[in-house]
mmCIF file of C-alpha atoms in Angstrom:
data_model
loop_
_atom_site.group_PDB
_atom_site.id
_atom_site.type_symbol
_atom_site.label_atom_id
_atom_site.label_comp_id
_atom_site.label_asym_id
_atom_site.label_seq_id
_atom_site.Cartn_x
_atom_site.Cartn_y
_atom_site.Cartn_z
ATOM 1 C CA UNK A 27 -13.885 -2.397 -9.640
ATOM 2 C CA UNK A 28 -13.710 -2.992 -6.068
ATOM 3 C CA UNK A 29 -13.974 -7.574 -6.610
ATOM 4 C CA UNK A 30 -11.712 -7.648 -8.749
ATOM 5 C CA UNK A 31 -8.858 -9.638 -6.680
ATOM 6 C CA UNK A 32 -5.595 -7.785 -6.828
ATOM 7 C CA UNK A 33 -8.416 -4.516 -6.054
ATOM 8 C CA UNK A 34 -9.898 -5.927 -3.065
ATOM 9 C CA UNK A 35 -6.027 -7.271 -1.471
ATOM 10 C CA UNK A 36 -4.139 -4.125 -2.341
ATOM 11 C CA UNK A 37 -7.301 -2.092 -0.413
ATOM 12 C CA UNK A 38 -7.595 -4.964 1.745
ATOM 13 C CA UNK A 39 -4.178 -4.074 2.789
ATOM 14 C CA UNK A 40 -5.027 -0.784 3.230
ATOM 15 C CA UNK A 41 -7.732 -1.072 5.226
ATOM 16 C CA UNK A 42 -6.362 -3.591 7.508
ATOM 17 C CA UNK A 43 -9.881 -5.284 7.298
ATOM 18 C CA UNK A 44 -12.043 -7.113 4.416
ATOM 19 C CA UNK A 45 -15.450 -5.583 6.332
ATOM 20 C CA UNK A 46 -13.743 -2.156 6.666
ATOM 21 C CA UNK A 47 -14.710 -2.302 2.210
ATOM 22 C CA UNK A 48 -18.048 -1.806 3.218
ATOM 23 C CA UNK A 49 -17.177 2.722 3.415
ATOM 24 C CA UNK A 50 -15.087 2.202 -0.026
ATOM 25 C CA UNK A 51 -18.486 0.411 -1.733
ATOM 26 C CA UNK A 52 -20.189 3.750 0.408
ATOM 27 C CA UNK A 53 -18.038 5.733 -1.282
ATOM 28 C CA UNK A 54 -18.572 4.484 -4.924
ATOM 29 C CA UNK A 55 -22.628 4.629 -3.947
ATOM 30 C CA UNK A 56 -22.444 8.087 -3.902
ATOM 31 C CA UNK A 57 -22.596 8.948 0.121
ATOM 32 C CA UNK A 58 -19.900 11.606 0.393
ATOM 33 C CA UNK A 59 -19.579 12.531 4.032
ATOM 34 C CA UNK A 60 -18.153 10.994 6.808
ATOM 35 C CA UNK A 61 -20.862 11.143 9.579
ATOM 36 C CA UNK A 62 -23.624 9.343 6.330
ATOM 37 C CA UNK A 63 -21.170 6.426 5.682
ATOM 38 C CA UNK A 64 -20.767 6.096 9.331
ATOM 39 C CA UNK A 65 -24.854 5.844 9.704
ATOM 40 C CA UNK A 66 -25.243 3.521 5.828
ATOM 41 C CA UNK A 67 -22.510 0.989 6.650
ATOM 42 C CA UNK A 68 -22.823 1.242 11.269
ATOM 43 C CA UNK A 69 -19.373 1.330 11.729
ATOM 44 C CA UNK A 70 -18.760 4.184 14.299
ATOM 45 C CA UNK A 71 -17.845 7.408 12.739
ATOM 46 C CA UNK A 72 -13.928 7.305 14.347
ATOM 47 C CA UNK A 73 -12.469 4.172 12.053
ATOM 48 C CA UNK A 74 -14.546 5.351 9.503
ATOM 49 C CA UNK A 75 -12.386 8.754 10.353
ATOM 50 C CA UNK A 76 -9.467 6.225 10.260
ATOM 51 C CA UNK A 77 -10.077 4.620 7.594
ATOM 52 C CA UNK A 78 -10.909 7.033 5.071
ATOM 53 C CA UNK A 79 -6.869 8.947 6.135
ATOM 54 C CA UNK A 80 -5.292 5.749 6.189
ATOM 55 C CA UNK A 81 -7.562 6.595 2.001
ATOM 56 C CA UNK A 82 -5.739 9.448 1.706
ATOM 57 C CA UNK A 83 -2.244 9.380 2.904
ATOM 58 C CA UNK A 84 -1.694 6.370 -0.150
ATOM 59 C CA UNK A 85 -3.698 8.135 -2.420
ATOM 60 C CA UNK A 86 -6.488 6.650 -3.001
ATOM 61 C CA UNK A 87 -8.351 8.636 -2.073
ATOM 62 C CA UNK A 88 -9.643 12.878 -1.619
ATOM 63 C CA UNK A 89 -11.797 14.981 -0.102
ATOM 64 C CA UNK A 90 -12.993 18.641 0.272
ATOM 65 C CA UNK A 91 -13.392 20.916 3.266
ATOM 66 C CA UNK A 92 -15.563 22.908 3.573
ATOM 67 C CA UNK A 93 -17.250 24.871 6.592
ATOM 68 C CA UNK A 94 -20.954 25.739 7.460
ATOM 69 C CA UNK A 95 -22.150 28.872 7.870
ATOM 70 C CA UNK A 96 -24.816 28.097 9.919
ATOM 71 C CA UNK A 97 -22.738 25.895 12.177
ATOM 72 C CA UNK A 98 -19.461 27.779 11.128
ATOM 73 C CA UNK A 99 -18.035 23.592 11.329
ATOM 74 C CA UNK A 100 -16.315 22.079 8.974
ATOM 75 C CA UNK A 101 -17.535 19.227 6.418
ATOM 76 C CA UNK A 102 -14.786 16.732 4.874
ATOM 77 C CA UNK A 103 -16.747 15.396 1.342
ATOM 78 C CA UNK A 104 -14.778 12.556 0.611
ATOM 79 C CA UNK A 105 -14.011 11.053 -3.055
ATOM 80 C CA UNK A 106 -12.432 7.469 -4.410
ATOM 81 C CA UNK A 107 -9.754 7.654 -6.085
ATOM 82 C CA UNK A 108 -10.066 4.801 -9.108
ATOM 83 C CA UNK A 109 -7.962 6.152 -11.735
ATOM 84 C CA UNK A 110 -4.871 5.840 -8.704
ATOM 85 C CA UNK A 111 -5.960 2.105 -7.831
ATOM 86 C CA UNK A 112 -5.302 1.435 -11.726
ATOM 87 C CA UNK A 113 -2.109 3.575 -11.576
ATOM 88 C CA UNK A 114 -0.698 1.710 -8.827
ATOM 89 C CA UNK A 115 -1.731 -2.351 -9.836
ATOM 90 C CA UNK A 116 -0.699 -1.512 -12.935
ATOM 91 C CA UNK A 117 3.497 0.073 -11.195
ATOM 92 C CA UNK A 118 2.646 -3.056 -8.905
ATOM 93 C CA UNK A 119 2.567 -5.824 -11.464
ATOM 94 C CA UNK A 120 4.682 -4.699 -14.108
ATOM 95 C CA UNK A 121 7.684 -4.402 -11.263
ATOM 96 C CA UNK A 122 6.114 -7.681 -9.888
ATOM 97 C CA UNK A 123 6.851 -9.590 -13.315
ATOM 98 C CA UNK A 124 9.734 -8.050 -14.768
ATOM 99 C CA UNK A 125 11.294 -9.357 -11.750
ATOM 100 C CA UNK A 126 9.666 -12.840 -11.966
ATOM 101 C CA UNK A 127 10.958 -12.986 -15.125
ATOM 102 C CA UNK A 128 14.542 -11.420 -14.075
ATOM 103 C CA UNK A 129 14.166 -14.802 -11.755
ATOM 104 C CA UNK A 130 13.775 -17.301 -14.135
ATOM 105 C CA UNK A 131 16.392 -15.515 -17.016
ATOM 106 C CA UNK A 132 18.398 -16.457 -13.936
ATOM 107 C CA UNK A 133 17.644 -19.694 -12.803
ATOM 108 C CA UNK A 134 17.278 -20.905 -15.954
ATOM 109 C CA UNK A 135 20.917 -19.098 -16.925
ATOM 110 C CA UNK A 136 23.018 -20.700 -14.094
ATOM 111 C CA UNK A 137 23.751 -23.703 -11.788
ATOM 112 C CA UNK A 138 23.370 -24.154 -7.929
ATOM 113 C CA UNK A 139 25.392 -26.035 -5.953
ATOM 114 C CA UNK A 140 23.801 -26.102 -2.212
ATOM 115 C CA UNK A 141 25.039 -27.248 1.051
ATOM 116 C CA UNK A 142 23.886 -30.318 2.222
ATOM 117 C CA UNK A 143 23.167 -29.021 4.815
ATOM 118 C CA UNK A 144 21.050 -26.584 4.034
ATOM 119 C CA UNK A 145 23.294 -23.482 5.053
ATOM 120 C CA UNK A 146 23.254 -21.651 1.141
ATOM 121 C CA UNK A 147 22.637 -22.217 -2.224
ATOM 122 C CA UNK A 148 25.632 -20.573 -4.556
ATOM 123 C CA UNK A 149 25.744 -20.406 -7.657
ATOM 124 C CA UNK A 150 28.245 -21.881 -10.220
ATOM 125 C CA UNK A 151 31.353 -18.702 -10.138
ATOM 126 C CA UNK A 152 30.420 -18.655 -6.357
ATOM 127 C CA UNK A 153 30.459 -22.366 -5.444
ATOM 128 C CA UNK A 154 34.078 -22.397 -7.362
ATOM 129 C CA UNK A 155 35.289 -19.331 -5.965
ATOM 130 C CA UNK A 156 34.196 -20.982 -1.972
ATOM 131 C CA UNK A 157 36.099 -24.383 -4.633
ATOM 132 C CA UNK A 158 32.892 -25.639 -3.425
ATOM 133 C CA UNK A 159 33.216 -26.252 0.387
ATOM 134 C CA UNK A 160 30.111 -25.064 2.452
ATOM 135 C CA UNK A 161 31.959 -21.597 4.257
ATOM 136 C CA UNK A 162 29.305 -22.183 7.060
ATOM 137 C CA UNK A 163 30.088 -26.213 8.093
ATOM 138 C CA UNK A 164 32.692 -26.674 5.431
ATOM 139 C CA UNK A 165 31.282 -29.404 3.035
ATOM 140 C CA UNK A 166 31.197 -30.338 -0.068
ATOM 141 C CA UNK A 167 28.520 -28.952 -2.151
ATOM 142 C CA UNK A 168 26.222 -30.694 -4.228
ATOM 143 C CA UNK A 169 24.687 -30.030 -7.153
ATOM 144 C CA UNK A 170 21.767 -28.794 -6.912
ATOM 145 C CA UNK A 171 18.510 -29.064 -9.683
ATOM 146 C CA UNK A 172 16.746 -25.752 -10.093
ATOM 147 C CA UNK A 173 14.333 -27.490 -12.261
ATOM 148 C CA UNK A 174 11.943 -27.410 -9.878
ATOM 149 C CA UNK A 175 12.404 -23.993 -9.135
ATOM 150 C CA UNK A 176 11.922 -22.738 -12.026
ATOM 151 C CA UNK A 177 8.750 -24.467 -13.320
ATOM 152 C CA UNK A 178 7.268 -23.181 -10.066
ATOM 153 C CA UNK A 179 8.639 -19.701 -11.174
ATOM 154 C CA UNK A 180 6.654 -20.274 -15.209
ATOM 155 C CA UNK A 181 3.481 -21.078 -12.854
ATOM 156 C CA UNK A 182 3.865 -17.985 -10.757
ATOM 157 C CA UNK A 183 3.924 -15.921 -14.183
ATOM 158 C CA UNK A 184 0.611 -17.222 -15.459
ATOM 159 C CA UNK A 185 -0.485 -16.802 -12.850
ATOM 160 C CA UNK A 186 0.566 -13.244 -12.486
ATOM 161 C CA UNK A 187 -0.316 -12.676 -15.984
ATOM 162 C CA UNK A 188 -3.593 -14.024 -15.837
ATOM 163 C CA UNK A 189 -4.454 -11.938 -12.752
ATOM 164 C CA UNK A 190 -3.279 -8.543 -15.187
ATOM 165 C CA UNK A 191 -4.755 -9.058 -17.759
ATOM 166 C CA UNK A 192 -8.274 -9.835 -16.112
ATOM 167 C CA UNK A 193 -7.567 -6.699 -13.801
ATOM 168 C CA UNK A 194 -6.886 -5.364 -17.495
ATOM 169 C CA UNK A 195 -10.432 -6.378 -19.112
ATOM 170 C CA UNK A 196 -12.541 -4.690 -16.336
ATOM 171 C CA UNK A 197 -10.338 -1.381 -16.513
ATOM 172 C CA UNK A 198 -10.938 -0.999 -20.295
ATOM 173 C CA UNK A 199 -14.633 -1.746 -19.665
#
């Protein structure tokens, strides 16, 4: 799961450094305590704890605390929450795809005008409100062919959908 590009990107953003993904791999390998993780990954214990708490804060890890009867010290047993990752990626991907599709519809259903100096880009209704004059510099707005923008959004949708489909196939296995 951790090798999926969507999962890897999400987790790298949380743990700040791709090298710290070793901590998650250790959890997935069944290592449960912060001391054991630090020993296996050779990452300093305070960094391991910092990363584990970051994962906990976003809901990607949970822990149980138990007290050693002899030493009276607490031991934290950590668990990686795969379902939380799946839910997060599903929600984010669907939200992003909806946003892209909405943007695509907006681009397809509108005519745009731009300032020759690059100050702004307005749809037809807004351009008529300004009488086809740039409110910043007073220059006349010119028609902007948005075919390239439409093509880029369509490519983005295909890429996001492809990554999301690939993720879903891996999750369902």
